[in-house]
Coordinates of C-alpha atoms in Angstrom, one line a residue:
M1 CA 28.2 -66.1 20.4
R2 CA 28.6 -63.0 22.0
G3 CA 29.7 -59.7 20.1
P4 CA 32.6 -57.8 21.0
A5 CA 32.0 -55.5 24.3
Q6 CA 30.8 -52.0 23.5
R7 CA 33.0 -49.4 24.6
H8 CA 31.2 -46.4 26.6
F9 CA 31.9 -42.8 27.3
A10 CA 30.3 -41.7 30.7
R11 CA 26.6 -43.0 29.7
F12 CA 27.5 -42.6 26.1
A13 CA 27.7 -45.9 23.8
L14 CA 30.7 -45.0 21.5
L15 CA 29.5 -46.6 18.2
R16 CA 31.5 -45.5 15.4
L17 CA 34.4 -43.2 15.0
L18 CA 33.6 -40.1 12.9
G19 CA 37.3 -38.9 12.4
R20 CA 40.2 -37.8 14.6
S21 CA 43.2 -35.2 14.2
E22 CA 45.9 -34.3 16.6
R23 CA 43.8 -32.2 18.5
S24 CA 40.3 -33.4 18.3
M25 CA 38.2 -36.3 17.6
A26 CA 34.2 -37.1 16.9
W27 CA 32.1 -40.0 17.8
Q28 CA 29.0 -41.3 17.2
V29 CA 27.6 -42.3 20.1
G30 CA 24.1 -43.5 21.4
D31 CA 22.6 -42.1 24.7
P32 CA 20.0 -44.5 26.5
A33 CA 18.4 -41.4 28.0
S34 CA 17.2 -40.2 24.3
S35 CA 16.5 -41.8 21.0
G36 CA 18.4 -41.3 17.8
D37 CA 22.1 -41.1 17.5
F38 CA 24.5 -38.1 18.6
V39 CA 27.8 -36.6 17.9
L40 CA 30.5 -36.7 20.8
M41 CA 33.4 -34.3 20.0
L42 CA 36.4 -34.6 22.5
P43 CA 39.6 -32.8 22.4
R44 CA 42.5 -35.5 22.5
V45 CA 44.4 -34.1 25.9
V46 CA 42.6 -33.5 29.0
P47 CA 43.0 -30.0 31.1
R48 CA 46.4 -30.0 33.5
D49 CA 44.1 -29.5 36.6
A50 CA 40.7 -28.4 37.8
T51 CA 41.6 -24.7 37.5
H52 CA 42.4 -25.3 33.6
A53 CA 39.4 -27.6 33.2
E54 CA 37.1 -24.7 34.2
R55 CA 38.8 -22.5 32.1
W56 CA 37.9 -24.9 29.3
L57 CA 34.7 -25.2 30.2
Q58 CA 33.8 -21.2 30.3
R59 CA 35.7 -20.7 26.9
V60 CA 33.6 -23.5 25.2
R61 CA 30.1 -22.9 27.0
R62 CA 31.1 -19.1 25.8
A63 CA 31.3 -20.5 22.2
A64 CA 28.0 -22.7 22.4
R65 CA 25.9 -19.7 23.5
L66 CA 26.5 -18.5 20.0
D67 CA 23.4 -18.2 17.8
H68 CA 24.1 -19.0 14.4
P69 CA 22.3 -20.9 11.5
R70 CA 25.2 -22.8 10.4
L71 CA 26.4 -23.4 13.6
A72 CA 25.4 -26.5 15.3
R73 CA 23.8 -26.0 18.6
A74 CA 25.6 -27.7 21.7
L75 CA 23.2 -30.0 23.8
E76 CA 25.8 -30.7 26.4
V77 CA 28.9 -29.4 27.4
G78 CA 30.8 -30.9 30.2
L79 CA 33.7 -33.2 31.6
H80 CA 33.4 -37.0 32.3
E81 CA 36.4 -38.1 34.6
G82 CA 38.4 -34.9 34.2
W83 CA 37.8 -35.7 30.2
P84 CA 36.2 -32.6 28.3
F85 CA 33.5 -33.0 26.0
V86 CA 30.4 -31.6 23.8
L87 CA 27.5 -33.2 22.4
Y88 CA 25.7 -32.5 19.2
E89 CA 22.7 -33.8 17.4
L90 CA 23.4 -36.1 14.6
G91 CA 20.1 -36.8 13.3
E92 CA 19.8 -37.2 9.4
R93 CA 23.0 -35.4 9.0
A94 CA 26.6 -36.9 8.1
T95 CA 30.1 -35.5 8.4
L96 CA 31.5 -33.6 5.7
A97 CA 34.4 -36.2 5.4
E98 CA 31.7 -38.9 4.8
R99 CA 29.5 -36.4 2.1
L100 CA 33.0 -36.4 0.0
G101 CA 33.3 -38.6 -2.8
R102 CA 36.2 -39.7 -5.1
Q103 CA 35.5 -36.4 -7.2
G104 CA 34.7 -34.3 -4.4
L105 CA 31.4 -31.9 -4.3
G106 CA 31.7 -29.9 -7.7
G107 CA 32.5 -26.2 -7.9
E108 CA 29.7 -24.5 -7.0
D109 CA 28.4 -26.6 -4.4
S110 CA 31.6 -26.5 -3.0
A111 CA 32.0 -22.4 -3.1
R112 CA 28.5 -22.5 -1.6
M113 CA 28.9 -24.7 1.3
A114 CA 32.4 -22.9 2.3
A115 CA 30.9 -19.7 2.2
E116 CA 28.1 -21.0 4.4
I117 CA 30.8 -21.9 6.8
L118 CA 32.8 -18.6 6.4
H119 CA 29.9 -16.8 7.5
A120 CA 29.4 -18.9 10.5
L121 CA 33.2 -18.3 11.3
A122 CA 32.7 -14.8 10.7
Y123 CA 30.4 -14.4 13.4
A124 CA 32.3 -16.1 15.8
H125 CA 35.4 -14.5 15.3
D126 CA 33.3 -11.2 15.8
A127 CA 32.6 -12.6 19.3
G128 CA 36.2 -13.2 20.3
V129 CA 35.8 -16.9 19.5
A130 CA 37.6 -19.4 16.8
H131 CA 37.4 -22.8 15.9
R132 CA 41.0 -23.8 16.4
D133 CA 40.8 -27.3 14.8
L134 CA 38.7 -26.8 11.3
Q135 CA 38.3 -30.8 10.2
A136 CA 36.2 -32.3 7.6
F137 CA 34.7 -34.4 10.5
S138 CA 33.8 -31.4 12.3
V139 CA 31.1 -30.1 9.9
L140 CA 28.0 -31.8 9.8
V141 CA 25.9 -32.0 6.5
S142 CA 22.0 -32.4 5.7
D143 CA 20.8 -34.5 2.6
K144 CA 20.2 -31.1 1.1
G145 CA 24.0 -29.8 1.4
V146 CA 23.2 -27.4 4.5
P147 CA 26.6 -27.5 6.6
R148 CA 26.6 -26.7 10.2
L149 CA 30.0 -26.2 12.2
M150 CA 31.0 -28.1 15.5
G151 CA 33.5 -27.5 17.9
L152 CA 34.4 -24.2 18.5
E153 CA 36.9 -23.8 21.0
L154 CA 36.9 -27.4 21.6
A155 CA 40.8 -27.6 21.0
C156 CA 41.8 -24.7 22.9
I157 CA 44.0 -27.1 25.3
E158 CA 47.8 -26.0 24.4
G159 CA 49.5 -29.3 23.5
E160 CA 51.7 -31.1 25.9
A161 CA 51.4 -28.2 28.4
R162 CA 47.6 -28.9 28.9
T163 CA 47.0 -25.5 29.8
V164 CA 44.1 -23.3 28.8
S165 CA 44.6 -19.6 28.5
E166 CA 42.5 -17.9 30.9
A167 CA 41.5 -15.0 28.4
P168 CA 42.9 -15.1 25.1
T169 CA 44.5 -12.2 24.0
L170 CA 43.5 -10.0 21.1
Q171 CA 46.6 -11.6 19.4
D172 CA 45.8 -14.6 20.1
Q173 CA 42.2 -14.5 18.9
R174 CA 43.5 -12.8 15.5
E175 CA 45.9 -15.5 14.8
A176 CA 43.3 -18.4 15.8
A177 CA 40.8 -16.8 13.4
Q178 CA 43.3 -16.2 10.5
A179 CA 44.1 -20.0 10.9
D180 CA 40.3 -20.9 10.8
V181 CA 40.4 -19.2 7.4
V182 CA 43.8 -21.1 6.1
Q183 CA 42.3 -24.4 7.2
L184 CA 38.6 -23.9 5.7
G185 CA 41.1 -23.3 2.3
L186 CA 42.7 -26.5 2.8
L187 CA 39.0 -28.4 3.3
M188 CA 38.3 -27.0 0.0
H189 CA 40.8 -29.2 -1.6
P190 CA 39.0 -32.4 -0.9
M191 CA 35.7 -30.3 -1.6
L192 CA 36.8 -29.8 -4.8
T193 CA 39.2 -32.9 -5.8
G194 CA 38.0 -35.6 -3.6
R195 CA 41.7 -35.4 -2.7
N196 CA 43.5 -33.8 0.5
A197 CA 46.1 -31.3 0.4
L198 CA 49.5 -32.6 1.0
D199 CA 47.7 -36.4 1.4
E200 CA 46.9 -35.4 4.9
A201 CA 43.6 -35.4 6.2
D202 CA 44.4 -32.9 9.3
T203 CA 44.6 -29.8 8.5
S204 CA 46.4 -28.6 11.7
R205 CA 49.3 -30.5 10.5
M206 CA 48.9 -29.4 7.1
L207 CA 49.1 -25.9 8.5
R208 CA 52.4 -26.4 10.3
R209 CA 53.9 -27.9 6.9
M210 CA 53.1 -24.6 5.2
P211 CA 54.9 -21.4 5.6
P212 CA 55.9 -19.6 7.8
H213 CA 56.4 -23.1 9.9
G214 CA 57.3 -25.3 7.2
H215 CA 58.3 -25.3 3.3
E216 CA 55.1 -26.9 1.8
I217 CA 53.1 -25.4 -1.1
V218 CA 49.8 -26.1 -1.1
R219 CA 47.9 -25.4 -4.6
L220 CA 45.2 -27.0 -6.2
P221 CA 46.5 -29.3 -9.1
F222 CA 45.3 -29.0 -12.4
G223 CA 44.5 -32.7 -13.1
T224 CA 41.4 -32.9 -11.2
P225 CA 38.1 -35.3 -11.4
R226 CA 36.0 -32.6 -12.4
P227 CA 37.3 -28.8 -13.9
V228 CA 37.9 -26.3 -11.5
P229 CA 37.1 -22.7 -13.1
E230 CA 39.9 -20.6 -12.9
P231 CA 38.5 -17.7 -10.8
L232 CA 37.4 -20.3 -8.2
R233 CA 41.0 -21.8 -8.5
V234 CA 42.7 -18.5 -7.9
I235 CA 40.6 -18.0 -5.0
V236 CA 41.2 -21.4 -3.0
N237 CA 45.1 -20.7 -3.9
R238 CA 44.9 -17.3 -2.1
A239 CA 43.3 -19.2 0.9
T240 CA 46.4 -21.0 1.2
D241 CA 49.4 -18.6 -0.6
R242 CA 52.7 -19.6 0.7
Q243 CA 53.2 -15.7 1.4
E244 CA 51.1 -15.1 4.6
R245 CA 50.4 -11.4 3.5
Q246 CA 48.9 -12.5 0.4
R247 CA 46.1 -14.9 2.2
Y248 CA 42.7 -13.6 3.4
R249 CA 42.9 -11.3 6.4
N250 CA 39.4 -12.8 7.5
A251 CA 36.6 -15.2 7.1
R252 CA 34.5 -12.4 5.6
T253 CA 36.8 -11.4 2.8
L254 CA 36.9 -15.4 1.4
A255 CA 33.4 -15.5 1.6
R256 CA 32.7 -12.5 -0.2
A257 CA 35.1 -13.8 -2.8
L258 CA 33.4 -17.1 -3.0
E259 CA 29.9 -15.5 -3.3
G260 CA 31.0 -13.3 -5.8
W261 CA 32.3 -15.7 -8.1
L262 CA 29.1 -17.9 -7.4
Q263 CA 27.0 -14.8 -8.6
A264 CA 29.1 -14.3 -11.4
E265 CA 28.8 -18.2 -12.6
S266 CA 25.3 -18.3 -12.0
G267 CA 23.9 -15.0 -13.6
H268 CA 21.5 -14.6 -10.9
E269 CA 20.8 -11.4 -9.0
G270 CA 23.4 -10.0 -6.5
G271 CA 27.0 -10.7 -6.1
P272 CA 29.8 -7.7 -7.5
L273 CA 28.2 -7.3 -10.9
A274 CA 24.6 -6.6 -10.0
L275 CA 26.2 -4.3 -6.4
L276 CA 28.2 -2.3 -9.2
L277 CA 25.2 -2.1 -11.6
D278 CA 22.7 -0.7 -8.7
K279 CA 25.4 1.8 -7.6
V280 CA 26.1 3.0 -11.3
R281 CA 22.4 3.5 -11.8
I282 CA 22.2 5.8 -8.6
A283 CA 25.8 7.4 -8.6
G284 CA 27.1 7.1 -12.2
V285 CA 30.0 5.7 -13.4
L286 CA 32.5 7.8 -12.0
P287 CA 32.3 11.2 -10.2
A288 CA 33.0 14.7 -12.1
S289 CA 37.0 15.0 -12.7
P290 CA 38.4 17.8 -9.5
H291 CA 37.6 20.6 -11.9
G292 CA 34.3 19.7 -13.1
A293 CA 32.5 22.5 -12.0
E294 CA 34.4 24.8 -13.6
R295 CA 34.3 22.7 -17.1
A296 CA 30.6 22.8 -16.8
A297 CA 30.5 26.3 -16.3
H298 CA 32.6 27.0 -19.3
L299 CA 30.8 24.3 -21.4
A300 CA 27.3 26.9 -20.6
L301 CA 29.4 29.6 -22.1
M302 CA 30.5 27.7 -25.4
E303 CA 28.7 27.8 -29.0
Q304 CA 27.5 25.2 -30.8
N305 CA 29.6 25.7 -33.7
R306 CA 32.9 25.2 -31.7
T307 CA 32.8 21.5 -31.6
D308 CA 36.3 20.4 -32.0
E309 CA 37.2 23.3 -28.9
L310 CA 34.5 21.6 -27.0
A311 CA 35.7 18.1 -27.5
E312 CA 39.3 18.9 -26.4
V313 CA 37.7 20.3 -23.3
L314 CA 35.6 16.9 -22.9
L315 CA 38.4 14.8 -23.2
E316 CA 40.0 15.9 -20.5
D317 CA 37.3 14.6 -18.2
V318 CA 37.1 10.8 -17.9
A319 CA 33.8 10.6 -16.4
L320 CA 32.2 12.9 -18.7
C321 CA 33.5 11.3 -21.7
F322 CA 32.4 8.0 -20.6
E323 CA 28.7 9.6 -20.2
L324 CA 28.8 11.0 -23.5
L325 CA 29.4 7.5 -24.8
R326 CA 26.8 6.1 -22.9
A327 CA 24.1 8.7 -23.5
A328 CA 25.1 8.7 -27.4
N329 CA 25.2 5.1 -27.9
G330 CA 21.5 4.8 -25.9
A331 CA 20.3 7.7 -27.5
R332 CA 17.2 7.5 -30.3
V333 CA 17.3 9.8 -33.3
G334 CA 13.9 9.8 -35.1
G335 CA 12.8 6.9 -33.1
E336 CA 15.8 4.7 -34.2
A337 CA 18.3 3.5 -32.0
V338 CA 21.7 5.2 -32.7
A339 CA 23.6 1.9 -31.7
D340 CA 22.1 0.5 -34.5
N341 CA 23.8 2.2 -36.9
G342 CA 27.2 1.9 -35.6
A343 CA 28.9 2.8 -32.1
V344 CA 29.7 6.3 -31.2
L345 CA 33.2 6.3 -30.3
T346 CA 34.4 10.0 -30.7
V347 CA 33.1 13.1 -28.4
R348 CA 32.3 14.9 -31.7
R349 CA 30.1 12.7 -32.9
A350 CA 28.6 12.6 -29.5
I351 CA 28.0 16.3 -29.6
A352 CA 26.5 16.2 -32.7
L353 CA 23.6 13.8 -31.5
L354 CA 23.2 15.0 -28.2
G355 CA 23.5 19.0 -28.8
L356 CA 25.3 21.1 -26.5
D357 CA 22.4 21.4 -24.1
G358 CA 22.2 17.8 -24.0
V359 CA 26.1 17.6 -23.5
R360 CA 25.7 20.7 -20.4
R361 CA 22.6 18.5 -18.7
I362 CA 25.1 15.7 -18.6
A363 CA 28.0 17.7 -17.3
L364 CA 26.0 19.3 -14.7
A365 CA 24.2 15.8 -13.6
L366 CA 27.7 14.0 -12.9
R367 CA 28.2 13.4 -9.2
P368 CA 30.6 16.3 -7.7
W369 CA 34.2 15.2 -6.7
P370 CA 35.1 13.1 -5.0
G371 CA 32.1 11.2 -4.5
P372 CA 31.9 9.1 -1.5
L373 CA 36.0 8.7 -1.6
D374 CA 37.9 10.2 1.6
E375 CA 40.8 12.4 1.1
R376 CA 43.1 9.7 0.5
Q377 CA 41.0 7.4 -1.5
A378 CA 40.2 10.9 -3.6
E379 CA 44.0 11.4 -4.2
E380 CA 45.0 8.2 -5.3
F381 CA 41.9 7.9 -7.6
A382 CA 43.0 11.7 -9.0
H383 CA 46.4 9.9 -10.1
A384 CA 44.3 6.8 -11.6
M385 CA 42.4 9.0 -13.7
E386 CA 46.0 10.8 -14.9
H387 CA 47.1 7.7 -15.8
A388 CA 44.2 6.6 -17.7
R389 CA 44.7 10.1 -19.6
R390 CA 48.4 9.8 -20.0
A391 CA 47.8 6.2 -21.6
A392 CA 45.1 7.8 -24.1
R393 CA 47.6 10.6 -25.0
V394 CA 50.2 8.0 -26.1
A395 CA 48.0 5.9 -27.8
E396 CA 47.3 8.7 -30.1
A397 CA 51.0 9.6 -30.6
L398 CA 51.5 6.0 -31.4
R399 CA 48.2 5.4 -33.7
P400 CA 49.1 4.0 -37.2
A401 CA 48.4 6.6 -40.1
G402 CA 45.2 7.0 -40.7
Y403 CA 43.4 6.1 -37.8
D404 CA 41.2 9.0 -35.5
A405 CA 43.3 10.3 -33.0
E406 CA 40.2 10.6 -30.7
V407 CA 38.8 7.1 -31.3
V408 CA 42.2 5.6 -30.3
H409 CA 42.2 8.1 -27.4
L410 CA 38.5 6.8 -26.3
V411 CA 39.5 3.5 -26.9
A412 CA 42.6 3.5 -24.7
L413 CA 40.3 5.1 -21.8
L414 CA 37.8 2.4 -22.0
Q415 CA 40.8 -0.1 -21.4
N416 CA 41.2 1.3 -17.9
L417 CA 37.1 1.5 -17.0
G418 CA 37.3 -1.9 -15.0
R419 CA 39.9 -0.5 -13.2
L420 CA 38.5 3.0 -12.3
V421 CA 35.1 1.7 -11.7
V422 CA 36.7 -1.1 -9.0
Q423 CA 38.7 1.6 -7.7
Y424 CA 35.9 4.4 -7.1
H425 CA 32.8 1.5 -6.6
F426 CA 34.9 -0.6 -4.2
A427 CA 37.3 1.7 -2.9
D428 CA 38.3 -1.2 -0.2
E429 CA 38.6 -4.0 -2.3
F430 CA 40.7 -2.0 -4.5
R431 CA 43.1 -1.5 -2.0
Q432 CA 43.3 -5.4 -1.4
I433 CA 43.8 -6.1 -5.1
R434 CA 46.7 -3.4 -5.1
R435 CA 48.2 -4.8 -2.0
L436 CA 48.3 -8.5 -3.7
M437 CA 49.8 -7.3 -6.7
Q438 CA 52.8 -5.9 -4.9
P439 CA 55.9 -8.1 -5.0
A440 CA 57.2 -9.1 -1.7
P441 CA 61.1 -10.3 -0.4
T442 CA 61.8 -13.8 -0.3
A443 CA 62.4 -15.5 2.6
D444 CA 66.0 -15.0 2.5
G445 CA 66.2 -11.5 1.9
L446 CA 68.3 -12.0 -1.3
G447 CA 65.2 -11.7 -4.0
E448 CA 61.7 -11.1 -4.6
E449 CA 58.4 -13.3 -5.1
P450 CA 56.0 -11.7 -7.5
G451 CA 52.6 -10.5 -6.5
M452 CA 49.7 -11.5 -8.4
S453 CA 48.5 -10.1 -12.2
E454 CA 45.6 -7.6 -11.6
Q455 CA 43.2 -10.0 -13.0
A456 CA 44.0 -12.8 -10.7
A457 CA 43.7 -10.5 -8.0
A458 CA 40.5 -9.1 -8.7
M459 CA 39.6 -12.8 -8.9
A460 CA 40.5 -13.6 -5.4
V461 CA 39.3 -10.4 -4.2
L462 CA 35.8 -10.2 -5.6
G463 CA 35.1 -13.3 -7.7
V464 CA 35.3 -11.7 -10.6
D465 CA 38.2 -10.2 -13.0
I466 CA 38.5 -6.6 -14.0
D467 CA 37.4 -7.4 -17.6
A468 CA 34.1 -8.8 -16.5
I469 CA 33.7 -5.6 -14.4
A470 CA 34.1 -3.5 -17.5
S471 CA 32.1 -5.9 -19.6
A472 CA 29.0 -5.3 -17.1
V473 CA 29.4 -1.6 -17.4
G474 CA 29.8 -1.8 -21.3
R475 CA 26.7 -3.9 -21.3
W476 CA 24.6 -1.6 -19.8
W477 CA 25.7 1.3 -21.9
G478 CA 24.4 -0.8 -24.9
L479 CA 28.1 -1.3 -26.6
G480 CA 28.3 -3.6 -29.5
E481 CA 30.5 -6.7 -29.4
E482 CA 33.3 -5.1 -31.3
V483 CA 33.7 -2.3 -29.1
M484 CA 33.6 -4.7 -26.2
H485 CA 36.5 -6.8 -27.7
M486 CA 38.5 -3.4 -28.1
M487 CA 38.0 -2.7 -24.2
R488 CA 39.7 -5.8 -23.1
R489 CA 43.6 -5.3 -23.2
H490 CA 46.0 -7.7 -24.6
A491 CA 47.0 -10.3 -21.8
A492 CA 50.4 -9.4 -21.3
N493 CA 51.3 -13.0 -21.3
A494 CA 49.8 -13.5 -24.5
A495 CA 51.7 -13.4 -28.3
V496 CA 50.4 -10.2 -30.1
R497 CA 49.5 -10.9 -33.7
A498 CA 49.1 -8.8 -36.9
P499 CA 45.5 -7.2 -36.7
D500 CA 43.1 -8.7 -39.3
S501 CA 40.6 -5.6 -38.7
D502 CA 40.6 -1.9 -37.8
H503 CA 39.3 -3.0 -34.7
E504 CA 42.0 -5.3 -33.7
Q505 CA 44.4 -2.5 -34.5
L506 CA 43.0 -0.1 -32.3
R507 CA 42.8 -2.6 -29.8
I508 CA 46.4 -3.0 -30.4
A509 CA 47.5 0.5 -30.2
A510 CA 45.7 1.2 -26.7
S511 CA 46.9 -2.2 -25.1
C512 CA 50.5 -0.7 -26.1
A513 CA 49.8 2.6 -24.7
N514 CA 48.3 1.4 -21.5
E515 CA 51.3 -1.2 -21.1
A516 CA 53.8 1.5 -21.4
V517 CA 52.1 3.9 -19.0
D518 CA 51.9 0.9 -16.5
A519 CA 55.6 0.5 -17.0
M520 CA 56.4 3.8 -15.5
T521 CA 55.0 3.1 -12.1
L522 CA 57.1 0.6 -11.5
P523 CA 60.5 0.4 -9.7
A524 CA 63.1 2.4 -11.6
K525 CA 65.2 -0.3 -12.1
R526 CA 62.4 -2.1 -13.8
V527 CA 61.1 0.5 -16.2
Q528 CA 63.7 0.4 -18.9
Q529 CA 63.4 -3.6 -19.4
T530 CA 59.9 -3.4 -19.2
L531 CA 59.7 -0.4 -22.2
L532 CA 62.1 -2.5 -24.4
T533 CA 59.3 -5.8 -23.6
V534 CA 56.4 -3.2 -24.8
V535 CA 58.6 -2.5 -28.1
Q536 CA 59.3 -6.1 -28.8
R537 CA 55.4 -6.9 -28.1
Y538 CA 54.5 -3.9 -30.0
G539 CA 56.8 -1.9 -32.0
R540 CA 56.7 -3.9 -35.6
L541 CA 52.9 -3.9 -35.9
L542 CA 53.0 0.0 -35.0
A543 CA 56.1 0.9 -36.6
F544 CA 58.0 2.4 -33.4
G545 CA 61.0 1.8 -31.6
L546 CA 62.3 2.6 -28.3
R547 CA 63.1 6.4 -29.2
E548 CA 59.6 7.2 -30.5
L549 CA 58.1 5.3 -27.5
Q550 CA 60.1 7.7 -25.0
E551 CA 59.3 10.9 -26.8
A552 CA 55.2 9.9 -26.7
L553 CA 55.6 9.0 -23.1
Q554 CA 57.8 12.5 -22.6
S555 CA 54.8 14.4 -24.6
S556 CA 52.0 12.8 -22.7
G557 CA 52.3 14.7 -19.3
A558 CA 53.3 13.8 -16.0
P559 CA 55.9 12.5 -14.7
A560 CA 57.8 15.1 -16.4
A561 CA 60.0 14.8 -19.3
A562 CA 63.0 14.9 -17.2
A563 CA 62.0 12.3 -15.0
V564 CA 61.3 10.1 -17.7
E565 CA 64.3 10.6 -19.4
R566 CA 66.4 9.7 -16.3
R567 CA 64.3 6.3 -15.6
V568 CA 64.7 5.0 -19.4
A569 CA 68.3 6.4 -20.0

């Protein structure tokens, strides 16, 4: 009995449909002229005429000339009876769609594979080439999980008109590249969960259902077969965020976030934490304050027995305070580590341990202001340092009776360590973080959609949160677990309970001060309500009301007292 007749396309025997979308399709085919199987990719529509067919050939052949280890090599690009096609070797590989099981691939495997695909996309985008229809069937995956991307520019035929732009404009290239990044984010849903977002396999259709074209919201579900780590969840959700401005601008930024998370998760060398510590070892944690040179000269003239006056001078330089803490906590006196006898948390004790000559050496060794920052970045960073100093002064004013003002001051500064370090060493990434935190008008223009929290925004950009950055520096300094605990602010959405130790009491006072000073940077209409929230969270535990909080803010420096009074009245 004869089997069903085999279908052909040109000389190729069509063995199996690997996948199709509304813009492209892929077949496993045999070639009588060669052994082994191949992948034949075709657009779903043909060019309108010979001129447009030639334009398609030019664009796809140009894309096929790109050489990258994660781009599949096109063996043949051609036309058959006016129908375009591209041929790839299949070998022992399978499509990503075939590799996905009901439970997906797991977090680390998904992130690694996605990052490798993104590097290939970034390389193509830099060359002015886009994919235009990134689907699970357009990625070949080896038995070892190595991906290769097929089909660049294959779907450049524009819908029913069946035209091919002669030369894509820069705007067209930019939009196509950004669509590629969103489609990769959509592919990460089945990679992590085993299920397609919106119960739709075609990422191009999904893209049309999302803003700004549609109204569907795409976020990873919480009930997944395998747990999805929170930083990875934040990264994937940002890739498909309903607000276009929150999404990743290009493939390289999403790849960087995924790789940052992978490195932090694995604990291996590399990633943002390792890069940060390399920078810190070379250039220090922070640069000297704008008047650091004058301060160092002043130190040279001071006498050893004027420790209190010297401490007041040093407390005004955030970088110098941090360096003194590092040096004092890592110092050895009589062959014994100081840290073994308790953490050093006052400048006075650091001076006593290091001596005036040691303090001078540390001050002179700081990198001059503003380090590698440009003029605009330096101005923003100067404001951030003043913001931290102001929070420290507020913490002093609100501290419970019996607690050393200098200790509270330094704990409040330490709670800003992660933020300051990121802003100084990752200035461009910090700007992205700040942009993600900004609220945006709703589609109807009648309200605002909130931005991300600082921790979530940092995870979305760097793959690690601000606390992880601060902890990496703290561990390098040799700080103990109790100090590391005090460095972490109370989460804004977490209840604040009565402290069960002095360390927790100090953490609460510093968190309160930082939240209050952060509130002063909000739009004027939100300041009073936010300050009232601070009072509700901390007032009973620290024995203050709104009036005492206002007085602490007024006496702490900029903005001027009159401005504060107007904003909270």
